[in-house]
Structures are given as C-alpha cells and as structure tokens.
C-alpha cells in the first residue's frame, strides 16, 4: 500500500525540521554551481552535460540522507564524481531514451521521464548497479506510480508561483522541500517494490498485477 503524497510531504517537513539552514545552504551551492557552469560560453553546455549525471547522484545522495534522518553534509553533493563513468552513462542513456520517445509526441516523452525518475536514487542507493540496470529498475518501480509522482510535482506548482512573488527568495525553502519529498517518494515506491518481489510466488504474479497505466488507487493516493 503506497503512502499518500500529502503524508510524504508532511514526512519531508518533519525530516527538514531543524535542518532547513543546512539544506538551503546545500541547494544554494548546487544551483549556483550549475548556473555558473552554464554561463560559460560554448564550453558551459558541454561541461553541464558531462557533470549532470554525477551531480544528480550527489543531489539524490544528499536528499536521501535528509529523508532518512541521517547525517547530511554538503560533500555528499559531489559523491557522484566517484562513479563518474556510471553517472555519465545513466544520464546520457536517459536523455537519449526520453528524446526518442519525444519524437513520437510530448506525452510519451513525459511518461518516459517519469519512468526513469528513480534512476539516480537507485544509483545513489545501490553500489552494484550499472546504468542500464538502474534505468530498468526505475521503470519497474514506477509501474503504476507515474501518475502519483506527476501529481506530487503538481502539488508544488502553487508554491512555486508564490515563490515568484517573493522575487525568487521562497525557492530557497521550496527546492529542499521538493527534493526531500521526492526522496520520500523513492523510499515509498522502493518499499512497495521490495514487498511485491519478496517471494518467488509474489514475483511470479508481479508482471500481471502491477499496472503500467495509472489506476484509481494511484489517483486517490496522489
């Protein structure tokens, strides 16, 4: 049974209690670094492409540490560079797959992006995974949960509009809130995936019982 998005968001706020300062500081470092790199003429786009994967793993690692109430520090933002090749491969493959789906229509591309959305959390969480295995596992984990994850993102749209009214200052709080909420979502779908594949009997039934399309249960929990 998956956890409602409102509960995941509440859990994210609880995990951030007393840690807002360090979370905001880490997100400022992350965003300033990525913006500064993209401002570099010509080379900036190439550098951003090369470090996008490692930085995504680092952000996932830091967000998971906060979500799990573990010790989180800014150095975790850069742990993805310890597996640079793996991170780059995952990032490149995801971009290629999403672009190929978008050649059909925008909506298939969005669905593909939702399917692959847990990839960097998986790579941050499991040392033995290669890029394609992580992408495949993300697709399996997100079966029946893509609509729920999309709805989780929609819940932050109103907050984002309010942040614009504060000349962007509100994003200092919103971005950590979103990242930890997404990490909580990963923890939830991971637990559900593990429970569904806990035994041979359950594993045999899983392909027939996990729906690819959003279900009424997904919508009620979103």
Short mmCIF file of C-alpha atoms in Angstrom, two decimals:
data_model
loop_
_atom_site.label_atom_id
_atom_site.label_comp_id
_atom_site.label_asym_id
_atom_site.label_seq_id
_atom_site.Cartn_x
_atom_site.Cartn_y
_atom_site.Cartn_z
CA UNK A 1 0.00 0.00 0.00
CA UNK A 2 1.61 3.25 -1.10
CA UNK A 3 1.70 6.34 1.10
CA UNK A 4 -0.40 9.36 0.11
CA UNK A 5 1.55 12.28 -1.33
CA UNK A 6 0.29 14.60 1.39
CA UNK A 7 1.77 12.26 4.00
CA UNK A 8 5.09 12.07 2.13
CA UNK A 9 5.23 15.87 2.08
CA UNK A 10 4.48 16.01 5.80
CA UNK A 11 7.26 13.49 6.41
CA UNK A 12 9.61 15.65 4.34
CA UNK A 13 8.84 18.67 6.51
CA UNK A 14 9.48 16.60 9.63
CA UNK A 15 12.84 15.42 8.27
CA UNK A 16 13.80 19.02 7.46
CA UNK A 17 12.85 20.32 10.90
CA UNK A 18 15.94 21.85 12.47
CA UNK A 19 17.90 21.28 9.22
CA UNK A 20 16.45 23.95 6.98
CA UNK A 21 19.58 26.09 7.21
CA UNK A 22 21.98 23.41 6.04
CA UNK A 23 19.53 22.18 3.37
CA UNK A 24 19.13 25.68 1.97
CA UNK A 25 22.90 26.20 2.02
CA UNK A 26 23.50 22.96 0.13
CA UNK A 27 20.88 23.78 -2.50
CA UNK A 28 22.37 27.26 -2.99
CA UNK A 29 25.77 25.71 -3.65
CA UNK A 30 24.24 23.19 -6.06
CA UNK A 31 22.21 25.75 -8.01
CA UNK A 32 24.95 28.40 -8.16
CA UNK A 33 27.44 25.83 -9.43
CA UNK A 34 25.11 24.56 -12.16
CA UNK A 35 24.13 28.10 -13.22
CA UNK A 36 27.74 29.30 -13.25
CA UNK A 37 28.82 26.41 -15.45
CA UNK A 38 26.05 27.02 -17.97
CA UNK A 39 27.07 30.68 -18.22
CA UNK A 40 30.48 29.70 -19.58
CA UNK A 41 30.46 30.49 -23.32
CA UNK A 42 30.37 27.41 -25.60
CA UNK A 43 32.08 25.04 -23.16
CA UNK A 44 29.41 25.56 -20.50
CA UNK A 45 26.81 23.40 -22.24
CA UNK A 46 29.31 20.58 -22.73
CA UNK A 47 30.51 20.72 -19.11
CA UNK A 48 26.92 20.78 -17.84
CA UNK A 49 26.18 17.67 -19.92
CA UNK A 50 29.24 15.88 -18.55
CA UNK A 51 28.60 16.67 -14.89
CA UNK A 52 24.80 16.41 -14.98
CA UNK A 53 24.84 12.72 -14.03
CA UNK A 54 27.38 12.96 -11.17
CA UNK A 55 25.63 15.99 -9.72
CA UNK A 56 22.25 14.23 -9.96
CA UNK A 57 23.64 11.29 -7.96
CA UNK A 58 25.09 13.72 -5.44
CA UNK A 59 21.78 15.55 -5.06
CA UNK A 60 19.97 12.22 -4.64
CA UNK A 61 22.51 11.10 -2.03
CA UNK A 62 22.14 14.31 -0.03
CA UNK A 63 18.33 14.29 -0.29
CA UNK A 64 18.15 10.65 0.83
CA UNK A 65 20.35 11.42 3.83
CA UNK A 66 17.93 14.15 4.90
CA UNK A 67 14.88 11.99 4.19
CA UNK A 68 16.32 9.14 6.27
CA UNK A 69 17.27 11.46 9.14
CA UNK A 70 20.93 10.56 8.64
CA UNK A 71 23.94 12.85 8.83
CA UNK A 72 23.84 15.01 5.72
CA UNK A 73 26.69 17.24 4.59
CA UNK A 74 27.45 19.33 1.56
CA UNK A 75 30.24 16.99 0.44
CA UNK A 76 27.57 14.44 -0.49
CA UNK A 77 26.62 16.66 -3.43
CA UNK A 78 29.85 15.61 -5.11
CA UNK A 79 29.97 11.86 -4.35
CA UNK A 80 28.68 11.15 -7.86
CA UNK A 81 32.11 12.03 -9.24
CA UNK A 82 33.43 8.89 -7.51
CA UNK A 83 31.48 6.93 -10.16
CA UNK A 84 31.74 9.42 -12.99
CA UNK A 85 31.51 6.91 -15.85
CA UNK A 86 28.43 5.23 -14.40
CA UNK A 87 26.70 8.56 -13.78
CA UNK A 88 27.53 9.86 -17.25
CA UNK A 89 26.26 6.67 -18.89
CA UNK A 90 22.97 6.80 -16.98
CA UNK A 91 22.49 10.49 -17.76
CA UNK A 92 23.26 10.01 -21.46
CA UNK A 93 21.03 6.95 -21.82
CA UNK A 94 18.12 8.70 -20.10
CA UNK A 95 18.46 11.73 -22.38
CA UNK A 96 18.58 9.56 -25.49
CA UNK A 97 15.57 7.44 -24.46
CA UNK A 98 13.48 10.48 -23.48
CA UNK A 99 14.34 12.30 -26.71
CA UNK A 100 13.46 9.23 -28.77
CA UNK A 101 10.07 8.97 -27.05
CA UNK A 102 9.54 12.70 -27.62
CA UNK A 103 10.00 12.17 -31.33
CA UNK A 104 6.62 10.43 -31.17
CA UNK A 105 4.82 13.03 -29.05
CA UNK A 106 5.43 15.16 -25.96
CA UNK A 107 3.28 12.97 -23.71
CA UNK A 108 5.24 9.73 -24.36
CA UNK A 109 8.39 11.69 -23.55
CA UNK A 110 6.92 12.86 -20.25
CA UNK A 111 5.84 9.31 -19.40
CA UNK A 112 9.35 8.08 -20.17
CA UNK A 113 10.89 10.76 -17.95
CA UNK A 114 8.59 9.69 -15.11
CA UNK A 115 9.55 6.05 -15.66
CA UNK A 116 13.27 6.84 -15.37
CA UNK A 117 12.87 9.32 -12.49
CA UNK A 118 14.15 6.97 -9.77
CA UNK A 119 17.36 6.10 -11.63
CA UNK A 120 19.74 8.39 -9.74
CA UNK A 121 18.23 7.49 -6.37
CA UNK A 122 18.87 3.84 -7.24
CA UNK A 123 22.46 4.58 -8.26
CA UNK A 124 22.97 6.54 -5.04
CA UNK A 125 21.49 3.69 -3.03
CA UNK A 126 22.95 0.57 -4.68
CA UNK A 127 26.66 0.25 -5.38
CA UNK A 128 26.45 -2.82 -7.63
CA UNK A 129 24.04 -1.38 -10.23
CA UNK A 130 25.13 -0.43 -13.73
CA UNK A 131 23.42 2.34 -15.69
CA UNK A 132 21.01 0.19 -17.71
CA UNK A 133 20.09 -1.95 -14.69
CA UNK A 134 19.23 1.20 -12.73
CA UNK A 135 17.07 2.52 -15.56
CA UNK A 136 15.27 -0.82 -15.89
CA UNK A 137 14.73 -0.99 -12.14
CA UNK A 138 13.34 2.55 -12.12
CA UNK A 139 10.87 1.55 -14.85
CA UNK A 140 9.80 -1.49 -12.81
CA UNK A 141 9.48 0.50 -9.59
CA UNK A 142 7.40 3.23 -11.27
CA UNK A 143 4.87 0.84 -12.83
CA UNK A 144 1.54 2.11 -11.51
CA UNK A 145 3.16 5.09 -9.75
CA UNK A 146 3.94 7.50 -12.60
CA UNK A 147 0.67 9.39 -12.24
CA UNK A 148 1.15 9.60 -8.48
CA UNK A 149 4.65 11.05 -8.95
CA UNK A 150 3.33 13.52 -11.52
CA UNK A 151 0.68 14.63 -9.02
CA UNK A 152 3.35 15.07 -6.35
CA UNK A 153 5.11 17.53 -8.66
CA UNK A 154 1.85 19.37 -9.33
CA UNK A 155 1.44 19.98 -5.60
CA UNK A 156 4.45 22.28 -5.70
CA UNK A 157 3.25 24.43 -8.62
CA UNK A 158 1.22 26.74 -6.39
CA UNK A 159 4.17 27.13 -4.02
CA UNK A 160 6.41 27.95 -6.99
CA UNK A 161 4.04 30.72 -8.11
CA UNK A 162 4.14 32.19 -4.60
CA UNK A 163 7.93 31.99 -4.65
CA UNK A 164 7.98 34.08 -7.82
CA UNK A 165 6.08 36.78 -5.94
CA UNK A 166 8.90 36.84 -3.37
CA UNK A 167 11.38 37.61 -6.20
CA UNK A 168 12.61 34.03 -6.02
CA UNK A 169 13.63 34.06 -2.35
CA UNK A 170 10.98 31.49 -1.50
CA UNK A 171 12.69 28.95 -3.75
CA UNK A 172 15.42 28.67 -1.10
CA UNK A 173 12.88 26.79 1.02
CA UNK A 174 10.84 25.21 -1.76
CA UNK A 175 13.72 23.42 -3.53
CA UNK A 176 14.88 21.47 -0.43
CA UNK A 177 11.24 20.70 0.37
CA UNK A 178 10.71 19.29 -3.13
CA UNK A 179 13.94 17.29 -3.10
CA UNK A 180 13.27 15.63 0.24
CA UNK A 181 9.65 14.94 -0.75
CA UNK A 182 10.94 13.22 -3.90
CA UNK A 183 13.37 11.20 -1.78
CA UNK A 184 10.48 10.17 0.46
CA UNK A 185 8.58 9.09 -2.65
CA UNK A 186 11.53 6.95 -3.71
CA UNK A 187 11.67 5.33 -0.28
CA UNK A 188 7.96 4.56 -0.52
CA UNK A 189 7.97 3.03 -4.01
CA UNK A 190 11.16 1.13 -3.17
CA UNK A 191 9.45 -0.43 -0.14
CA UNK A 192 6.43 -1.37 -2.25
CA UNK A 193 8.64 -2.84 -4.98
CA UNK A 194 10.57 -4.92 -2.46
CA UNK A 195 7.39 -6.21 -0.85
CA UNK A 196 5.94 -7.19 -4.23
CA UNK A 197 9.12 -9.12 -5.06
CA UNK A 198 9.70 -10.57 -1.61
CA UNK A 199 8.91 -14.17 -2.52
CA UNK A 200 9.02 -16.36 -5.67
CA UNK A 201 5.25 -16.67 -5.63
CA UNK A 202 4.77 -12.90 -5.45
CA UNK A 203 7.44 -12.32 -8.08
CA UNK A 204 5.68 -14.69 -10.47
CA UNK A 205 2.46 -12.74 -10.09
CA UNK A 206 4.04 -9.27 -10.23
CA UNK A 207 4.04 -8.78 -14.04
CA UNK A 208 0.30 -9.38 -14.13
CA UNK A 209 -0.58 -7.39 -11.04
CA UNK A 210 1.45 -4.22 -11.44
CA UNK A 211 -0.45 -1.95 -13.81
CA UNK A 212 1.50 0.14 -16.33
CA UNK A 213 -1.19 2.79 -16.54
CA UNK A 214 -2.36 4.97 -13.61
CA UNK A 215 -5.01 3.31 -11.52
CA UNK A 216 -7.84 4.64 -9.43
CA UNK A 217 -5.81 3.77 -6.35
CA UNK A 218 -2.92 5.89 -7.64
CA UNK A 219 -5.22 8.85 -8.16
CA UNK A 220 -6.75 8.52 -4.68
CA UNK A 221 -3.30 8.45 -3.08
CA UNK A 222 -1.98 11.39 -5.12
#
